[in-house]
PDB file of C-alpha atoms in Angstrom:
ATOM      1  CA  MET G  18      -8.175  16.694 -20.638  1.00 61.00           C
ATOM      2  CA  ALA G  19      -8.257  14.534 -23.713  1.00 66.00           C
ATOM      3  CA  GLN G  20     -11.415  12.451 -24.041  1.00 78.00           C
ATOM      4  CA  LYS G  21      -9.334   9.376 -24.923  1.00 84.00           C
ATOM      5  CA  ASN G  22      -7.833   9.583 -21.429  1.00 90.00           C
ATOM      6  CA  ILE G  23     -11.243   9.509 -19.721  1.00 96.00           C
ATOM      7  CA  HIS G  24     -12.180   6.019 -18.531  1.00 96.00           C
ATOM      8  CA  TYR G  25     -15.489   4.849 -17.059  1.00 97.00           C
ATOM      9  CA  TYR G  26     -15.925   2.017 -14.557  1.00 98.00           C
ATOM     10  CA  GLN G  27     -19.094   0.420 -13.234  1.00 98.00           C
ATOM     11  CA  LYS G  28     -19.787  -0.172  -9.549  1.00 98.00           C
ATOM     12  CA  ASP G  29     -17.876  -3.279  -8.291  1.00 96.00           C
ATOM     13  CA  GLU G  30     -15.563  -3.271 -11.336  1.00 97.00           C
ATOM     14  CA  LYS G  31     -11.875  -3.782 -10.537  1.00 96.00           C
ATOM     15  CA  ILE G  32      -9.826  -0.936 -11.979  1.00 96.00           C
ATOM     16  CA  ILE G  33      -6.452  -2.261 -10.787  1.00 95.00           C
ATOM     17  CA  ARG G  34      -5.564  -5.735  -9.542  1.00 94.00           C
ATOM     18  CA  ALA G  35      -2.660  -6.405  -7.195  1.00 91.00           C
ATOM     19  CA  GLY G  36       0.139  -8.145  -9.072  1.00 89.00           C
ATOM     20  CA  GLU G  37      -0.543  -6.500 -12.451  1.00 91.00           C
ATOM     21  CA  GLN G  38       2.338  -4.852 -14.308  1.00 88.00           C
ATOM     22  CA  GLU G  39       0.255  -2.158 -16.028  1.00 87.00           C
ATOM     23  CA  LYS G  40       1.739   1.366 -15.871  1.00 88.00           C
ATOM     24  CA  MET G  41      -1.116   3.839 -15.485  1.00 93.00           C
ATOM     25  CA  MET G  42      -2.128   6.435 -12.935  1.00 95.00           C
ATOM     26  CA  PHE G  43      -5.727   7.510 -12.375  1.00 97.00           C
ATOM     27  CA  ILE G  44      -7.308  10.721 -11.103  1.00 96.00           C
ATOM     28  CA  ILE G  45     -10.898  10.270  -9.950  1.00 97.00           C
ATOM     29  CA  LEU G  46     -13.217  12.804 -11.591  1.00 97.00           C
ATOM     30  CA  GLU G  47     -16.454  11.269 -10.278  1.00 98.00           C
ATOM     31  CA  GLY G  48     -17.270   8.410  -7.940  1.00 98.00           C
ATOM     32  CA  GLU G  49     -15.463   6.468  -5.254  1.00 98.00           C
ATOM     33  CA  VAL G  50     -13.072   3.514  -5.109  1.00 98.00           C
ATOM     34  CA  GLU G  51     -11.937   1.047  -2.454  1.00 97.00           C
ATOM     35  CA  VAL G  52      -8.227   0.348  -1.939  1.00 95.00           C
ATOM     36  CA  SER G  53      -7.450  -3.136  -0.635  1.00 94.00           C
ATOM     37  CA  LEU G  54      -4.631  -5.624  -0.135  1.00 90.00           C
ATOM     38  CA  ILE G  55      -4.541  -9.383   0.215  1.00 83.00           C
ATOM     39  CA  ASP G  56      -2.290 -10.564   3.050  1.00 81.00           C
ATOM     40  CA  ASN G  57      -2.089 -14.302   3.764  1.00 81.00           C
ATOM     41  CA  ASP G  58      -5.374 -14.796   1.873  1.00 82.00           C
ATOM     42  CA  VAL G  59      -7.076 -12.124   4.024  1.00 85.00           C
ATOM     43  CA  HIS G  60      -8.759  -9.199   2.227  1.00 84.00           C
ATOM     44  CA  ILE G  61      -7.756  -5.947   3.990  1.00 89.00           C
ATOM     45  CA  VAL G  62      -9.465  -2.671   3.056  1.00 93.00           C
ATOM     46  CA  ILE G  63      -6.936   0.164   3.348  1.00 91.00           C
ATOM     47  CA  GLY G  64      -9.405   2.949   2.627  1.00 92.00           C
ATOM     48  CA  ASN G  65     -11.552   4.723   0.076  1.00 96.00           C
ATOM     49  CA  LEU G  66     -10.693   7.448  -2.414  1.00 97.00           C
ATOM     50  CA  GLY G  67     -13.055   9.930  -4.041  1.00 97.00           C
ATOM     51  CA  LYS G  68     -13.249  12.893  -6.391  1.00 96.00           C
ATOM     52  CA  ASN G  69      -9.857  14.510  -7.144  1.00 93.00           C
ATOM     53  CA  ASP G  70      -7.950  11.703  -5.394  1.00 95.00           C
ATOM     54  CA  PHE G  71      -5.405   9.695  -7.356  1.00 95.00           C
ATOM     55  CA  PHE G  72      -3.981   6.191  -7.385  1.00 95.00           C
ATOM     56  CA  GLY G  73      -1.577   4.074  -9.411  1.00 92.00           C
ATOM     57  CA  GLU G  74       1.157   6.732  -9.440  1.00 91.00           C
ATOM     58  CA  ILE G  75       3.878   4.350  -8.250  1.00 87.00           C
ATOM     59  CA  SER G  76       3.474   2.213 -11.365  1.00 85.00           C
ATOM     60  CA  LEU G  77       4.609   5.112 -13.554  1.00 85.00           C
ATOM     61  CA  PHE G  78       8.012   5.205 -11.843  1.00 83.00           C
ATOM     62  CA  SER G  79       8.508   1.594 -10.796  1.00 85.00           C
ATOM     63  CA  LYS G  80       8.853  -1.697 -12.604  1.00 79.00           C
ATOM     64  CA  LYS G  81       7.228  -3.475  -9.666  1.00 85.00           C
ATOM     65  CA  PRO G  82       3.790  -5.062  -9.926  1.00 88.00           C
ATOM     66  CA  ARG G  83       0.791  -3.313  -8.410  1.00 91.00           C
ATOM     67  CA  SER G  84       0.642  -3.723  -4.640  1.00 88.00           C
ATOM     68  CA  ALA G  85      -3.064  -3.015  -4.153  1.00 92.00           C
ATOM     69  CA  THR G  86      -6.401  -3.747  -5.759  1.00 94.00           C
ATOM     70  CA  ILE G  87      -8.653  -0.792  -6.604  1.00 96.00           C
ATOM     71  CA  LYS G  88     -12.368  -1.484  -6.991  1.00 97.00           C
ATOM     72  CA  ALA G  89     -15.113   0.969  -7.957  1.00 98.00           C
ATOM     73  CA  ILE G  90     -17.668   1.209  -5.137  1.00 98.00           C
ATOM     74  CA  SER G  91     -19.833   3.492  -7.258  1.00 98.00           C
ATOM     75  CA  ASN G  92     -19.771   4.341 -10.942  1.00 98.00           C
ATOM     76  CA  VAL G  93     -16.402   6.019 -11.548  1.00 98.00           C
ATOM     77  CA  LYS G  94     -15.133   8.463 -14.135  1.00 98.00           C
ATOM     78  CA  ALA G  95     -11.340   8.764 -14.097  1.00 98.00           C
ATOM     79  CA  PHE G  96      -8.615  10.550 -15.998  1.00 96.00           C
ATOM     80  CA  CYS G  97      -5.883   8.098 -16.980  1.00 96.00           C
ATOM     81  CA  ILE G  98      -2.207   9.070 -17.230  1.00 95.00           C
ATOM     82  CA  GLU G  99      -0.150   6.521 -19.142  1.00 93.00           C
ATOM     83  CA  SER G 100       3.458   7.777 -18.952  1.00 91.00           C
ATOM     84  CA  GLU G 101       5.895   9.860 -16.914  1.00 90.00           C
ATOM     85  CA  MET G 102       5.954  12.434 -19.719  1.00 92.00           C
ATOM     86  CA  GLN G 103       2.163  12.695 -19.719  1.00 93.00           C
ATOM     87  CA  LEU G 104       2.197  13.132 -15.918  1.00 93.00           C
ATOM     88  CA  THR G 105       4.873  15.839 -16.166  1.00 93.00           C
ATOM     89  CA  MET G 106       2.846  17.735 -18.767  1.00 94.00           C
ATOM     90  CA  PHE G 107      -0.342  17.365 -16.696  1.00 93.00           C
ATOM     91  CA  LEU G 108       1.379  18.657 -13.541  1.00 94.00           C
ATOM     92  CA  LEU G 109       2.916  21.626 -15.398  1.00 95.00           C
ATOM     93  CA  ARG G 110      -0.562  22.602 -16.638  1.00 95.00           C
ATOM     94  CA  ASN G 111      -2.160  21.985 -13.217  1.00 94.00           C
ATOM     95  CA  PRO G 112       0.129  23.421 -10.498  1.00 95.00           C
ATOM     96  CA  LYS G 113      -2.587  23.281  -7.819  1.00 95.00           C
ATOM     97  CA  PHE G 114      -2.987  19.560  -8.417  1.00 93.00           C
ATOM     98  CA  ALA G 115       0.819  19.158  -8.424  1.00 94.00           C
ATOM     99  CA  SER G 116       0.976  20.818  -5.001  1.00 94.00           C
ATOM    100  CA  LYS G 117      -1.862  18.637  -3.705  1.00 93.00           C
ATOM    101  CA  MET G 118      -0.179  15.526  -5.083  1.00 92.00           C
ATOM    102  CA  VAL G 119       3.109  16.329  -3.318  1.00 93.00           C
ATOM    103  CA  LYS G 120       1.270  16.879  -0.015  1.00 95.00           C
ATOM    104  CA  ILE G 121      -0.681  13.626  -0.335  1.00 92.00           C
ATOM    105  CA  LEU G 122       2.428  11.648  -1.280  1.00 91.00           C
ATOM    106  CA  ALA G 123       4.236  13.128   1.745  1.00 93.00           C
ATOM    107  CA  GLN G 124       1.309  12.108   3.991  1.00 92.00           C
ATOM    108  CA  ARG G 125       1.311   8.586   2.546  1.00 86.00           C
ATOM    109  CA  LEU G 126       5.073   8.318   3.082  1.00 89.00           C
ATOM    110  CA  ALA G 127       4.764   9.560   6.680  1.00 91.00           C
ATOM    111  CA  ARG G 128       1.991   7.019   7.349  1.00 87.00           C
ATOM    112  CA  THR G 129       4.127   4.253   5.828  1.00 86.00           C
ATOM    113  CA  ASP G 130       7.067   5.340   8.005  1.00 89.00           C
ATOM    114  CA  GLU G 131       4.860   5.185  11.117  1.00 90.00           C
ATOM    115  CA  ILE G 132       3.706   1.679  10.210  1.00 86.00           C
ATOM    116  CA  LEU G 133       7.286   0.577   9.532  1.00 88.00           C
ATOM    117  CA  ILE G 134       8.514   1.979  12.857  1.00 91.00           C
ATOM    118  CA  GLY G 135       5.655   0.192  14.626  1.00 88.00           C
ATOM    119  CA  LYS G 136       6.523  -3.098  12.924  1.00 89.00           C
ATOM    120  CA  ILE G 137      10.219  -2.729  13.801  1.00 92.00           C
ATOM    121  CA  SER G 138       9.287  -2.069  17.440  1.00 91.00           C
ATOM    122  CA  GLU G 139       7.004  -5.104  17.422  1.00 91.00           C
ATOM    123  CA  LEU G 140       9.767  -7.280  15.944  1.00 91.00           C
ATOM    124  CA  ASN G 141      12.213  -6.030  18.586  1.00 91.00           C
ATOM    125  CA  ARG G 142       9.742  -6.930  21.362  1.00 93.00           C
ATOM    126  CA  ILE G 143       9.270 -10.397  19.863  1.00 92.00           C
ATOM    127  CA  LYS G 144      13.040 -10.845  19.546  1.00 91.00           C
ATOM    128  CA  LEU G 145      13.496  -9.888  23.220  1.00 89.00           C
ATOM    129  CA  ARG G 146      10.775 -12.345  24.303  1.00 91.00           C
ATOM    130  CA  LEU G 147      12.382 -15.099  22.215  1.00 89.00           C
ATOM    131  CA  GLU G 148      15.778 -14.382  23.778  1.00 87.00           C
ATOM    132  CA  GLN G 149      14.201 -14.520  27.241  1.00 87.00           C
ATOM    133  CA  ALA G 150      12.439 -17.780  26.375  1.00 85.00           C
ATOM    134  CA  ASP G 151      15.715 -19.200  25.046  1.00 81.00           C
ATOM    135  CA  ASP G 152      17.478 -18.242  28.297  1.00 80.00           C
ATOM    136  CA  THR G 153      14.691 -19.923  30.275  1.00 84.00           C
ATOM    137  CA  LEU G 154      14.989 -23.081  28.143  1.00 82.00           C
ATOM    138  CA  LYS G 155      18.755 -23.167  28.656  1.00 80.00           C
ATOM    139  CA  LEU G 156      18.282 -22.744  32.404  1.00 78.00           C
ATOM    140  CA  ASN G 157      15.638 -25.494  32.504  1.00 77.00           C
ATOM    141  CA  LYS G 158      17.829 -27.769  30.396  1.00 77.00           C
ATOM    142  CA  GLY G 159      20.666 -27.258  32.889  1.00 75.00           C
ATOM    143  CA  ILE G 160      18.387 -28.038  35.833  1.00 75.00           C
ATOM    144  CA  ILE G 161      17.135 -31.215  34.125  1.00 76.00           C
ATOM    145  CA  LYS G 162      20.728 -32.310  33.402  1.00 74.00           C
ATOM    146  CA  ASP G 163      21.630 -31.739  37.060  1.00 71.00           C
ATOM    147  CA  ILE G 164      18.645 -33.811  38.204  1.00 74.00           C
ATOM    148  CA  ILE G 165      19.528 -36.642  35.803  1.00 76.00           C
ATOM    149  CA  ASN G 166      23.179 -36.596  36.872  1.00 76.00           C
ATOM    150  CA  GLU G 167      22.213 -36.785  40.560  1.00 75.00           C
ATOM    151  CA  LYS G 168      20.428 -40.109  40.022  1.00 64.00           C
TER     152      LYS G 168
END
């Protein structure tokens, strides 16, 4: 690992901020970070990552801004990968890490799928309740019209 690619972060320092366009991936060599999102002005901690975990990989392949904020919760030493080519070379030289990365990405995708399925189910339940409420309103409106017309 090239020394120029080693970055150091102090406890409580933000390594990545949601909304940034920076294209870098990090592998934690020492320390621990907190992964969080802001949703409707509410700070939501997704989890923590530690030694040999990685983050920021999506930014290497996507033109989208960062979706999460990563904050050091201890002093952190991280290896920084700045391009797809650099990642490819790193993975070719480190097949065990490449295998681990594929497994972790598959787990993250499965977890995202589970969340998405849950949200779709929740939306379907809400839609059904709204349809039932609409039917009730229509029925009540008809009853009120009948009462008014009887007078």
